[in-house]
PDB file of C-alpha atoms in Angstrom:
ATOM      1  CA  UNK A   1     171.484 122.071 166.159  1.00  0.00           C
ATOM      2  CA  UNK A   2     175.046 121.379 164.837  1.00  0.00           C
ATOM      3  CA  UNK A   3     177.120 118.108 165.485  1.00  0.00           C
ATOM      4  CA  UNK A   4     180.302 120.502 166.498  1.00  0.00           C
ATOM      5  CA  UNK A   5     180.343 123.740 168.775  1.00  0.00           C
ATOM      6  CA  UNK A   6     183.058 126.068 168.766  1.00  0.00           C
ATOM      7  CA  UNK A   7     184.234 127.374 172.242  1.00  0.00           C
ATOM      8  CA  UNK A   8     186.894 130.754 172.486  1.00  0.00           C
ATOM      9  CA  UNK A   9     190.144 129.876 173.842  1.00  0.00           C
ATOM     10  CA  UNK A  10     189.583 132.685 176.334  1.00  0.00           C
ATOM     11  CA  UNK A  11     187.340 130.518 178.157  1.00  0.00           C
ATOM     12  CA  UNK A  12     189.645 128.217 178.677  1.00  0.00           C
ATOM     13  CA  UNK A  13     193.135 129.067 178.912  1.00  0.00           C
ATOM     14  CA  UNK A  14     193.662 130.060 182.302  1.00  0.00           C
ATOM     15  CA  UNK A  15     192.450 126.624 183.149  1.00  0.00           C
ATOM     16  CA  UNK A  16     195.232 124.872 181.756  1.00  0.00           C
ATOM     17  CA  UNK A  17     197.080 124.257 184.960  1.00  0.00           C
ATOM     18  CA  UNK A  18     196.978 120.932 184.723  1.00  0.00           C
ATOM     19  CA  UNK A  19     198.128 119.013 181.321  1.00  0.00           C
ATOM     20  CA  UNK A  20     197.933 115.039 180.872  1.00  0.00           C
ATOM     21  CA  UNK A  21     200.416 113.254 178.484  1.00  0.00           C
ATOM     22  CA  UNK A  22     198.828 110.366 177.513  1.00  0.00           C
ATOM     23  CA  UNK A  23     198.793 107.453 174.211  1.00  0.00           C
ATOM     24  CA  UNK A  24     201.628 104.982 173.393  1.00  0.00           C
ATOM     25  CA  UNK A  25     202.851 105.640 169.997  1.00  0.00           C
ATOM     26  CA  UNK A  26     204.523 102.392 168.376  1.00  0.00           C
ATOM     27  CA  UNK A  27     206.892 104.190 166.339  1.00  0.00           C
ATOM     28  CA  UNK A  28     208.422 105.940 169.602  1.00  0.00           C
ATOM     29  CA  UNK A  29     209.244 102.806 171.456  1.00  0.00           C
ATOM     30  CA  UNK A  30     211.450 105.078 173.935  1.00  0.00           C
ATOM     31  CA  UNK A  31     208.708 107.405 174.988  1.00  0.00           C
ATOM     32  CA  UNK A  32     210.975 109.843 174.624  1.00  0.00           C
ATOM     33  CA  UNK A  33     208.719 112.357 173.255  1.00  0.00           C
ATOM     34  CA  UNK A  34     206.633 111.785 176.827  1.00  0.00           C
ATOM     35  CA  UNK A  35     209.586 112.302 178.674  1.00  0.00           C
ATOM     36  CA  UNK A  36     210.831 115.524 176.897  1.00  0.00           C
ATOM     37  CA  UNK A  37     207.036 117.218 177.401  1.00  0.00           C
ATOM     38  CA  UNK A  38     206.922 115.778 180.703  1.00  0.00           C
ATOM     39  CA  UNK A  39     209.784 117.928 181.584  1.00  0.00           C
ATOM     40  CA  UNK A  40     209.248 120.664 179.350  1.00  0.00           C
ATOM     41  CA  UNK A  41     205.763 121.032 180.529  1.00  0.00           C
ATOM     42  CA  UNK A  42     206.758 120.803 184.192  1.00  0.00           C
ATOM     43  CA  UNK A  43     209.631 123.699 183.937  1.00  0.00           C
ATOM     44  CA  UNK A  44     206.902 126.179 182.589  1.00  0.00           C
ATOM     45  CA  UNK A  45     205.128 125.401 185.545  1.00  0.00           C
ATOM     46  CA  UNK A  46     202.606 123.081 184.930  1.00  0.00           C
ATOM     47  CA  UNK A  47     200.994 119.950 186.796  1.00  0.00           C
ATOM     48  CA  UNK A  48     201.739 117.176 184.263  1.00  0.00           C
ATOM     49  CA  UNK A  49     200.282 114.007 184.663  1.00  0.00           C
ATOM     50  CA  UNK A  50     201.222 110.785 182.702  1.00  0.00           C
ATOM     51  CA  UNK A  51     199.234 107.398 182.302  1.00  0.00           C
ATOM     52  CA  UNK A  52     200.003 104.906 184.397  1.00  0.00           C
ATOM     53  CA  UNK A  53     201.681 102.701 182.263  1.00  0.00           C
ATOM     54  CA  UNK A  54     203.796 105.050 180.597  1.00  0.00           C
ATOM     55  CA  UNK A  55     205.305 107.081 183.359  1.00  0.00           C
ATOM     56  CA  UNK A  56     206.190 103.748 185.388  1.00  0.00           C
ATOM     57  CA  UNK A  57     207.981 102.582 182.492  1.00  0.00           C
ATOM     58  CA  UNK A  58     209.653 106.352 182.487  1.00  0.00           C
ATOM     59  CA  UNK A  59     210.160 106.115 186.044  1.00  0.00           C
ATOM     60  CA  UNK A  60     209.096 109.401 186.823  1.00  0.00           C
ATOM     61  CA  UNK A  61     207.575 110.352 190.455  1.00  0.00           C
ATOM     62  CA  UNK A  62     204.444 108.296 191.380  1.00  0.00           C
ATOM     63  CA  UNK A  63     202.357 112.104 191.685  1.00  0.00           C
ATOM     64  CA  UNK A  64     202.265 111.770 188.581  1.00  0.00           C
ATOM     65  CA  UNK A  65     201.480 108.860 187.576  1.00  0.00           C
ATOM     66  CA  UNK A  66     197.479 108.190 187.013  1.00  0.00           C
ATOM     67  CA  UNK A  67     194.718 106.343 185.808  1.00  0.00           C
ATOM     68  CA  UNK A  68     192.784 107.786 182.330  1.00  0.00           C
ATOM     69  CA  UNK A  69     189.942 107.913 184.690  1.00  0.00           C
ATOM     70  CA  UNK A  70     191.973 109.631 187.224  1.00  0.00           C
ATOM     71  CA  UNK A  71     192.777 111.991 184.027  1.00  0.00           C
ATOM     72  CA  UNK A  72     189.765 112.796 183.427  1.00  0.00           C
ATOM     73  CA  UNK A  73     188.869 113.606 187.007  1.00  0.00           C
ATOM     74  CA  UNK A  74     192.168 115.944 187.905  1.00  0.00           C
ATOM     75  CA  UNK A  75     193.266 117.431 184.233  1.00  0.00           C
ATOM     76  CA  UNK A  76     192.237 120.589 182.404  1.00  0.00           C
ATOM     77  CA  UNK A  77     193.953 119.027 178.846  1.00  0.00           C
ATOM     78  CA  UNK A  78     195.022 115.840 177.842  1.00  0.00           C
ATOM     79  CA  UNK A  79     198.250 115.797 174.913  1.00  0.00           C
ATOM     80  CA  UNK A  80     197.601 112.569 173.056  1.00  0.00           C
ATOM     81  CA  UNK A  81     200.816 111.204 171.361  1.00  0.00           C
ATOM     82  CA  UNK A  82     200.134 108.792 168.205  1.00  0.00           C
ATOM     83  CA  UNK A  83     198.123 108.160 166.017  1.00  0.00           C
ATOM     84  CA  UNK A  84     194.504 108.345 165.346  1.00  0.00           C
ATOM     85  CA  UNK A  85     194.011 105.051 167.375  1.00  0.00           C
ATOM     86  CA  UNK A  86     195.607 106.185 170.381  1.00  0.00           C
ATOM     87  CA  UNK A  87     193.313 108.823 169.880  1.00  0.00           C
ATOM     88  CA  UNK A  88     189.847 107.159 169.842  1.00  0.00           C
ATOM     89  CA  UNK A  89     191.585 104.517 172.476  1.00  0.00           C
ATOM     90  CA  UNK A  90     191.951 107.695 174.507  1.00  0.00           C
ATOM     91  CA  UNK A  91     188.843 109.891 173.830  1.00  0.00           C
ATOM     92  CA  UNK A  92     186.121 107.236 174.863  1.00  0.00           C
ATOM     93  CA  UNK A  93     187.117 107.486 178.072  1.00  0.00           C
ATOM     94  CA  UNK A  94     188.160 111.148 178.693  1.00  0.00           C
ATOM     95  CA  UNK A  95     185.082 112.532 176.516  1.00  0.00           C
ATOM     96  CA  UNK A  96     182.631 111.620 179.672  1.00  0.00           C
ATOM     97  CA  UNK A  97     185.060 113.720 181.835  1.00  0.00           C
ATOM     98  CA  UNK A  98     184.902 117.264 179.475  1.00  0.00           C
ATOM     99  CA  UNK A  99     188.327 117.681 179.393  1.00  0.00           C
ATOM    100  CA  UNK A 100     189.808 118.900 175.360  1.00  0.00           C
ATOM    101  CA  UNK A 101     191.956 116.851 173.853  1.00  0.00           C
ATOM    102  CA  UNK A 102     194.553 117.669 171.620  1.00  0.00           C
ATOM    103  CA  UNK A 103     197.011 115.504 169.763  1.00  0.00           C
ATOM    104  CA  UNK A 104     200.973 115.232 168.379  1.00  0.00           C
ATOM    105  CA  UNK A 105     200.857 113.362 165.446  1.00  0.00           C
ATOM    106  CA  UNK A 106     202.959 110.150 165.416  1.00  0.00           C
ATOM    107  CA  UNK A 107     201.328 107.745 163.532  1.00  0.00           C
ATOM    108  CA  UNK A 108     200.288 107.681 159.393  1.00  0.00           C
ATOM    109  CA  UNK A 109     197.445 109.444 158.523  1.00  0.00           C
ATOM    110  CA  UNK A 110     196.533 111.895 161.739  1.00  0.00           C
ATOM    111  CA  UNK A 111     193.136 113.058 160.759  1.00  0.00           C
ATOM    112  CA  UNK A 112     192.598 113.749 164.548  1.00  0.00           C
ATOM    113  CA  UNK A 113     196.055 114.954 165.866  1.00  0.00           C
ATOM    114  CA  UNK A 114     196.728 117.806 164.559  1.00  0.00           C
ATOM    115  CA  UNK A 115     200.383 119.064 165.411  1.00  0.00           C
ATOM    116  CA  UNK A 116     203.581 117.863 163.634  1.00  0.00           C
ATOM    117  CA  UNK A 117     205.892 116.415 166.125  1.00  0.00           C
ATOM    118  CA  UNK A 118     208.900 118.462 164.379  1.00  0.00           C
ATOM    119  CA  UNK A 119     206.878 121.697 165.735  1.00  0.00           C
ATOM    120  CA  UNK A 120     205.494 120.423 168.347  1.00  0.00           C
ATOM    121  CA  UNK A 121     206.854 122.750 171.059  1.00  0.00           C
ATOM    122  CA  UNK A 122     206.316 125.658 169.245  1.00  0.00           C
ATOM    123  CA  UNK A 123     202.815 124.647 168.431  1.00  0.00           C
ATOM    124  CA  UNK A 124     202.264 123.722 172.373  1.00  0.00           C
ATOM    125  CA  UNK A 125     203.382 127.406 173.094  1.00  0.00           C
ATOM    126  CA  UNK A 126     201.499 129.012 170.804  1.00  0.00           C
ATOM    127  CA  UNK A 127     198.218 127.222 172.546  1.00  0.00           C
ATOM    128  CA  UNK A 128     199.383 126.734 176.094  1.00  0.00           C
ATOM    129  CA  UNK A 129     201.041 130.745 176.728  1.00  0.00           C
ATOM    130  CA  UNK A 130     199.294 132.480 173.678  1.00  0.00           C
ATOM    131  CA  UNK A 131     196.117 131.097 173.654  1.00  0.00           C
ATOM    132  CA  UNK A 132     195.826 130.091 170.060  1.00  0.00           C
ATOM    133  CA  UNK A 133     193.234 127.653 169.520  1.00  0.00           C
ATOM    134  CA  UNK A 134     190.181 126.595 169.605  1.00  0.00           C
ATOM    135  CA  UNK A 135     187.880 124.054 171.116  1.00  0.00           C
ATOM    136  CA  UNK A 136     185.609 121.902 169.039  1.00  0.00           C
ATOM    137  CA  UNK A 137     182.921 119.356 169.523  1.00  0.00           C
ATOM    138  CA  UNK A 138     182.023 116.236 168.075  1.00  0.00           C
ATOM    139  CA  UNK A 139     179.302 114.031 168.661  1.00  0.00           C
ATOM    140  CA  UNK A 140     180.028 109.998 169.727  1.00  0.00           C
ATOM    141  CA  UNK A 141     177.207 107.031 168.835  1.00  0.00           C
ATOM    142  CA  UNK A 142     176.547 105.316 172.109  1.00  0.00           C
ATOM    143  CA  UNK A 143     175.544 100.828 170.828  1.00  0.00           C
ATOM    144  CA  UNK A 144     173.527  99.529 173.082  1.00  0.00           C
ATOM    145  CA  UNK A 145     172.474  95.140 172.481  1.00  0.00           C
ATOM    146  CA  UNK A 146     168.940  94.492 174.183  1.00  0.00           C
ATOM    147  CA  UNK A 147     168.220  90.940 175.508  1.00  0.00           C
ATOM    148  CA  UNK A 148     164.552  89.884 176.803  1.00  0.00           C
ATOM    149  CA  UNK A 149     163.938  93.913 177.233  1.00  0.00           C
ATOM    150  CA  UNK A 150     167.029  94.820 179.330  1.00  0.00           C
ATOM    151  CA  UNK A 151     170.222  96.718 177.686  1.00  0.00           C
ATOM    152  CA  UNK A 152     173.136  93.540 178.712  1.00  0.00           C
ATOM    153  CA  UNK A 153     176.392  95.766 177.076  1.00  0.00           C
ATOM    154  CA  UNK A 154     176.932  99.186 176.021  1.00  0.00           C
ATOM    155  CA  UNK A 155     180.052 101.022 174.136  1.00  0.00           C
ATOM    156  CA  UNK A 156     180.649 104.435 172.494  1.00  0.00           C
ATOM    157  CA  UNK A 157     182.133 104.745 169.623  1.00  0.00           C
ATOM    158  CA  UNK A 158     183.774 108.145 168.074  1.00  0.00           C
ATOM    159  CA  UNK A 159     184.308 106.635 164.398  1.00  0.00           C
ATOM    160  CA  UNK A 160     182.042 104.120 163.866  1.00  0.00           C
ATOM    161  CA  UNK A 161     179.871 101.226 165.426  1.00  0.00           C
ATOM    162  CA  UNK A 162     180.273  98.304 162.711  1.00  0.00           C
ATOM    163  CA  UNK A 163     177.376  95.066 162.699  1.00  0.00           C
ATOM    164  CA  UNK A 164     178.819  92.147 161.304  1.00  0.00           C
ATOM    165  CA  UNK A 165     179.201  88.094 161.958  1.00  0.00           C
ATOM    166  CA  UNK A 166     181.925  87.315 164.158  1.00  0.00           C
ATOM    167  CA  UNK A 167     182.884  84.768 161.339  1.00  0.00           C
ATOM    168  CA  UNK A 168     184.895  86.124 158.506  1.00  0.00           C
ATOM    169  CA  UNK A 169     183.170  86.066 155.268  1.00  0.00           C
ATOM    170  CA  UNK A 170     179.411  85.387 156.452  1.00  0.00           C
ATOM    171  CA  UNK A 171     176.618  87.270 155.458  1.00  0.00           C
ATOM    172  CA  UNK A 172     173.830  88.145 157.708  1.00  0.00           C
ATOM    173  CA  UNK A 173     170.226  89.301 157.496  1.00  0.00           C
ATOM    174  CA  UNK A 174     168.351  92.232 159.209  1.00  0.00           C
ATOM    175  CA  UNK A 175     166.328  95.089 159.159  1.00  0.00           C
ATOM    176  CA  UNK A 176     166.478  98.556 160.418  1.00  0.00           C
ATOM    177  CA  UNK A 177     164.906 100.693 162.067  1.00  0.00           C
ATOM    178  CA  UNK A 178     164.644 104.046 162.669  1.00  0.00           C
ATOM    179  CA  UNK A 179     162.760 106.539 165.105  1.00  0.00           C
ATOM    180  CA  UNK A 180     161.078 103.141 165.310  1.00  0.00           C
ATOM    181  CA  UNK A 181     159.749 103.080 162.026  1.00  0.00           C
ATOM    182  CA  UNK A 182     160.301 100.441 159.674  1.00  0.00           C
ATOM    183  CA  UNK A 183     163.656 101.874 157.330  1.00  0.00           C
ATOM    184  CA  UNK A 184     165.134  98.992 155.126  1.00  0.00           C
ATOM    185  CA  UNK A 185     165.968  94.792 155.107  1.00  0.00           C
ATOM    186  CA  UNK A 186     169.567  94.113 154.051  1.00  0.00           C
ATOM    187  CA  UNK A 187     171.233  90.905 153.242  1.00  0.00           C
ATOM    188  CA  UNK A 188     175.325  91.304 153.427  1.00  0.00           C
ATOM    189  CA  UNK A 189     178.569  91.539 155.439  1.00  0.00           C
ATOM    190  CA  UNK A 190     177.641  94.270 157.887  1.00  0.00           C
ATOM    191  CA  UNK A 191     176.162  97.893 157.996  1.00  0.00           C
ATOM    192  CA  UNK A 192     178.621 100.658 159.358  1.00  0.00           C
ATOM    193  CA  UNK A 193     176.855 103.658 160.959  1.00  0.00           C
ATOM    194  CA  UNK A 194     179.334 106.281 160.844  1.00  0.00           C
ATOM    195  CA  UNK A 195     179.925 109.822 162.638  1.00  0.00           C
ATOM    196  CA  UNK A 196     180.646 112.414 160.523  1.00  0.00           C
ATOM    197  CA  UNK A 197     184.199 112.358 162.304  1.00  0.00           C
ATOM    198  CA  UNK A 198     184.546 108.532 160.833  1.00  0.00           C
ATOM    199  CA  UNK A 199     183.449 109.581 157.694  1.00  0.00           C
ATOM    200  CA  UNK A 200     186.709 109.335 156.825  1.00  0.00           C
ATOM    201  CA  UNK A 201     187.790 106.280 158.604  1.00  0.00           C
ATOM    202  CA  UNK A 202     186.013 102.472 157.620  1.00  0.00           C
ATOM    203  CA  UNK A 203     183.267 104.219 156.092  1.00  0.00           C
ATOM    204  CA  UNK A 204     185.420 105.793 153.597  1.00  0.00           C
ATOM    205  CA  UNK A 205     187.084 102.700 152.526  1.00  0.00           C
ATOM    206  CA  UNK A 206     183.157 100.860 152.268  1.00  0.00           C
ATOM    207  CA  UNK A 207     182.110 103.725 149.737  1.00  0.00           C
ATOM    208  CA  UNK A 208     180.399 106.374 152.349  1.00  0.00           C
ATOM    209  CA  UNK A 209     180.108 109.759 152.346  1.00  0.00           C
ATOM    210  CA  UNK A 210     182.598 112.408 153.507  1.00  0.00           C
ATOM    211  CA  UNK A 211     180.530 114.115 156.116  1.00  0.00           C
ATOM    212  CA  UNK A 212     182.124 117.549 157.388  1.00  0.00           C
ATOM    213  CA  UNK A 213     182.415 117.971 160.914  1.00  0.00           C
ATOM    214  CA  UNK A 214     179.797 120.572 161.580  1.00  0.00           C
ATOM    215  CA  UNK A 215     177.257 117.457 160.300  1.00  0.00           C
ATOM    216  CA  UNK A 216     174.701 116.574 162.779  1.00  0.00           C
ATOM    217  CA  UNK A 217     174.372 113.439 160.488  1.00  0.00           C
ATOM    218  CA  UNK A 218     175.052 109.511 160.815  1.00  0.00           C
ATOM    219  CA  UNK A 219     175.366 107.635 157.536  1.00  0.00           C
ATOM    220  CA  UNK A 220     174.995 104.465 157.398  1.00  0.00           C
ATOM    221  CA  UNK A 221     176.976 102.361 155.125  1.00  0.00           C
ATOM    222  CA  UNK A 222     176.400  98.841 153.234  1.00  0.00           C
ATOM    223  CA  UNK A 223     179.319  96.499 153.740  1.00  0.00           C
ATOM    224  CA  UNK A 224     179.238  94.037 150.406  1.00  0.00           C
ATOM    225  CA  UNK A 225     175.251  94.329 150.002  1.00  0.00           C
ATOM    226  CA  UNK A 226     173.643  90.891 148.121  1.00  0.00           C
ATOM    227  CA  UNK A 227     172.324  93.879 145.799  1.00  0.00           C
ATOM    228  CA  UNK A 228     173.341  96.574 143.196  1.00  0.00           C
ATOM    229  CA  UNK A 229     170.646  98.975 144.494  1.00  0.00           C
ATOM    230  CA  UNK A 230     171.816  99.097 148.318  1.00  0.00           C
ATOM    231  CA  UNK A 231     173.467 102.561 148.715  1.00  0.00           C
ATOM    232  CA  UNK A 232     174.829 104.601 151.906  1.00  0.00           C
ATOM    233  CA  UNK A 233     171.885 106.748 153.626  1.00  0.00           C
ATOM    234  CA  UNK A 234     172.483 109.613 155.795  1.00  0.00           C
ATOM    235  CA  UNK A 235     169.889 110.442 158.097  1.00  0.00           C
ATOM    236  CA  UNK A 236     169.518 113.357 161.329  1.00  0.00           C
ATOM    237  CA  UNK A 237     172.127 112.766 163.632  1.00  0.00           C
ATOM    238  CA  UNK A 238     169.730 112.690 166.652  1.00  0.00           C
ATOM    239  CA  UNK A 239     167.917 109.565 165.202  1.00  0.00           C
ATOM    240  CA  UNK A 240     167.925 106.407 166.960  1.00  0.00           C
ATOM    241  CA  UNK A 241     168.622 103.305 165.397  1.00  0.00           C
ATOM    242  CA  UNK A 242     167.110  99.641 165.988  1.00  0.00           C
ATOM    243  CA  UNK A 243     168.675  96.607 164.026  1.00  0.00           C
ATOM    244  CA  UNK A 244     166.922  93.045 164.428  1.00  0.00           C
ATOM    245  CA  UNK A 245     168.150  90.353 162.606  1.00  0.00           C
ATOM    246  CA  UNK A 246     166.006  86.991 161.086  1.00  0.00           C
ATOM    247  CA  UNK A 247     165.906  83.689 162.694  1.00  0.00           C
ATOM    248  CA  UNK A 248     168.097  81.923 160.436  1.00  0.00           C
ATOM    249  CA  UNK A 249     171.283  84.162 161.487  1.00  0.00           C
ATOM    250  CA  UNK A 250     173.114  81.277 163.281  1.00  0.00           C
ATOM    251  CA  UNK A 251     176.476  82.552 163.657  1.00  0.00           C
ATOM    252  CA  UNK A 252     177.599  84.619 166.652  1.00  0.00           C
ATOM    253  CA  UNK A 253     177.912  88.628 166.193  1.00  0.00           C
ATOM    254  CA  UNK A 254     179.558  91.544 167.202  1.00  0.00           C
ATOM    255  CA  UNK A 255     178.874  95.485 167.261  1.00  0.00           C
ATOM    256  CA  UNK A 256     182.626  96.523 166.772  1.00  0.00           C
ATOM    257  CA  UNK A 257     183.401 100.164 168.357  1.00  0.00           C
ATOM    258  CA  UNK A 258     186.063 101.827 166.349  1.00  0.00           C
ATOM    259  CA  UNK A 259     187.408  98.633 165.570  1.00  0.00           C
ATOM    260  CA  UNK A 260     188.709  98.381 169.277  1.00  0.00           C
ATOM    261  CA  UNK A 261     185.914  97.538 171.453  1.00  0.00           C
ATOM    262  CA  UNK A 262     183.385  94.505 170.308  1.00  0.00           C
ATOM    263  CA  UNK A 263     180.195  93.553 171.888  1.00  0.00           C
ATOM    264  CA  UNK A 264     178.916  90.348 170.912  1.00  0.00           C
ATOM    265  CA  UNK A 265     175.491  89.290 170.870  1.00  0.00           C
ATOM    266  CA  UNK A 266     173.519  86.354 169.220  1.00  0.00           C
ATOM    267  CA  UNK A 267     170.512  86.942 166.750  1.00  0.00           C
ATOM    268  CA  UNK A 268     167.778  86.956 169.017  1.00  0.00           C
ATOM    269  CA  UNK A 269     169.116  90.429 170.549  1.00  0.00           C
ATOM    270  CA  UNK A 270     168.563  94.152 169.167  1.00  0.00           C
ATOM    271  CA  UNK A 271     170.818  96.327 168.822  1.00  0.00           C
ATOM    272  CA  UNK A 272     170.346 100.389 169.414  1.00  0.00           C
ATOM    273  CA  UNK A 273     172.347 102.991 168.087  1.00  0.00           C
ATOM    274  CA  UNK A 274     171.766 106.324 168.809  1.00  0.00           C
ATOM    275  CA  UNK A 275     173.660 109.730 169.681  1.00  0.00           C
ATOM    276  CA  UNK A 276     175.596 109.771 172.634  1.00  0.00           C
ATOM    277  CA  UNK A 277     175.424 111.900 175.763  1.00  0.00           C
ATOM    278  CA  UNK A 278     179.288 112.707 175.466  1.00  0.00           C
ATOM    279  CA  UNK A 279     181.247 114.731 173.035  1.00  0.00           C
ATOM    280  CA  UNK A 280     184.613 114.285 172.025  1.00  0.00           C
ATOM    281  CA  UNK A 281     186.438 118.337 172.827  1.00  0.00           C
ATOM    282  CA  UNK A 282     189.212 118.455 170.214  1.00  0.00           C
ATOM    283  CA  UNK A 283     191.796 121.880 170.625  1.00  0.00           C
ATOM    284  CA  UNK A 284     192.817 122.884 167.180  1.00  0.00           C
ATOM    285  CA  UNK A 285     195.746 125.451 166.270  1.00  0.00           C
ATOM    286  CA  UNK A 286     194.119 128.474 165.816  1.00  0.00           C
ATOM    287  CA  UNK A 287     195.186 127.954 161.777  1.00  0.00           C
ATOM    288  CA  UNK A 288     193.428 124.841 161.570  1.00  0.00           C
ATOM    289  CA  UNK A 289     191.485 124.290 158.302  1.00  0.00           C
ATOM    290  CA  UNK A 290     189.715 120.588 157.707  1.00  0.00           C
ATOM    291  CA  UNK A 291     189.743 120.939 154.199  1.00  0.00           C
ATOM    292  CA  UNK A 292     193.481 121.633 154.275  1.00  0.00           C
ATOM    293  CA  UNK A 293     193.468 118.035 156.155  1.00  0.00           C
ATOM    294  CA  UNK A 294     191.024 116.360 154.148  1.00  0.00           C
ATOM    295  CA  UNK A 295     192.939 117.291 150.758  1.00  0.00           C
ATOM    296  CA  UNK A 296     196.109 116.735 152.401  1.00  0.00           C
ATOM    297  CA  UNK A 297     195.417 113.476 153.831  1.00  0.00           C
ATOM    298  CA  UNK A 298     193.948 112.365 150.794  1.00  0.00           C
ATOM    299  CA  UNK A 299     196.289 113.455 148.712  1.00  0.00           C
ATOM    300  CA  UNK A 300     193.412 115.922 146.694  1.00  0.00           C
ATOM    301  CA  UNK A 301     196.184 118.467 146.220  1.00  0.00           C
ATOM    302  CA  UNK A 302     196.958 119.453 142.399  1.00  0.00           C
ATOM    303  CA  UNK A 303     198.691 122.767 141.053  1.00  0.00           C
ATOM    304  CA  UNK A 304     196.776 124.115 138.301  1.00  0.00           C
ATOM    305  CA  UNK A 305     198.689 124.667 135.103  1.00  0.00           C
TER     306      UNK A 305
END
């Protein structure tokens, strides 16, 4: 079993009548790239719907206006404009719904949205009336905290579910589990377990692997271990994961969920990490490569003399 399936375009293009613009880009404080697909979209025929928020403050017709949820429900694709944030902001809540995602890239680095907004519409053709693309899958890590033997919060997370203190600078202690066996004790800042999608995200920066895509794999990651011999560990993807934490841990803490959703708990409670029942459906260009984006996001291209 592979973290990421493939699925032919031909499955899925004559589904695509109706196509969700959502994400709020910060460098487009106009929305004027929503409003020009809204319309663009709608002359070719489609159903376009817009999130909430966005299409009120384009005043376009309230049919179509709606929820994410209401997204996920109604559309057969959902444009994401931004960046990678607006992305993941976006994707944990349309990945229980099945619907691909695809993304025009308006933030920095854009490891997840794929088209360049300068050919965007040319690029939308190409997928929308020529059926160039494909559909991939990616696995999300589900945290779960346990209190007194009942599960008291839960969030996905497509990056990366990060343990630390609540309180900046703080080392805690713990242990970890996994498959319920006894793994490793660690005294630092935090662990990151990492998707092989946020391989390239926090887990990067802390010194983890670069997991490809097709990786049915979760590393997990060190953050500023009280040790020189604490190094990242990548184990099967379908493990599960149990993290207590000793007695003396007296500040609060937090499982952070792409570094937009935080659960906190206190050191009595366990937390659980493990696969999660969702997958994240990304549409690529049919010409998409991700070592061409790996090398040219981080800058690994060099002409050879």
């Amino acid at each position: 079993m592979t973290a990421t399936n493939f699925i032919d375009s031909k499955q899925l293009i004559i589904s695509f009548k109706t196509i969700a613009l959502v994400g709020r880009p910060r460098h487009d404080v106009n929305l004027q790239m929503h409003k020009n697909l809204f319309y663009w979209l709608s002359e070719r025929g489609y159903q376009v719907l817009v999130e909430q928020e966005i299409g009120e403050r384009l005043a376009l017709p309230t049919n179509n206006l709606a929820s994410l949820d209401d997204i996920g429900r109604l559309a057969h694709l959902a444009i994401v404009i931004g960046g990678d944030g607006n992305m993941l902001g976006r994707a944990r809540v349309l990945a229980k719904y099945n619907i691909p995602l695809i993304g025009i890239n308006r933030g920095n680095l854009g490891f997840l949205t794929d088209i360049d907004p300068k050919n965007a519409y040319a690029q939308l053709e190409a997928c929308l009336e020529r059926g160039e693309f494909f559909v991939e899958e990616r696995f999300l890590l589900e945290a779960s905290i346990e209190r007194d033997g009942e599960i008291i919060a839960q969030g996905n997370a497509i990056n990366e579910a990060v343990i630390h203190p609540a309180k900046i600078a703080h080392m805690i202690d713990f242990h970890v589990y996994i498959n319920d066996k006894s793994a490793f004790s660690q005294r630092s800042d935090g662990l990151i377990l990492s998707t092989p999608t946020g391989s390239t995200a926090y887990s990067l920066s802390a010194g983890g692997p670069i997991l490809t895509p097709q990786l049915n794999a979760i590393a997990l990651v060190p953050m500023f271990p009280h040790t020189l011999s604490s190094r990242p560990l990548v184990i099967d993807g379908d493990s599960k994961i149990s993290v207590r934490f000793a007695e003396y841990n007296t500040s609060q803490l937090e499982v952070g969920c792409d570094s937009q959703v935080a659960l906190s708990f206190t050191p009595d409670d366990i937390v659980h990490i493990t696969k999660s029942q969702n997958k994240l459906r990304l549409l690529h260009l049919k010409n998409y490569n991700y070592y061409n984006v790996l090398s040219t996001k981080l800058g690994w291209f060099k002409n050879l003399a």
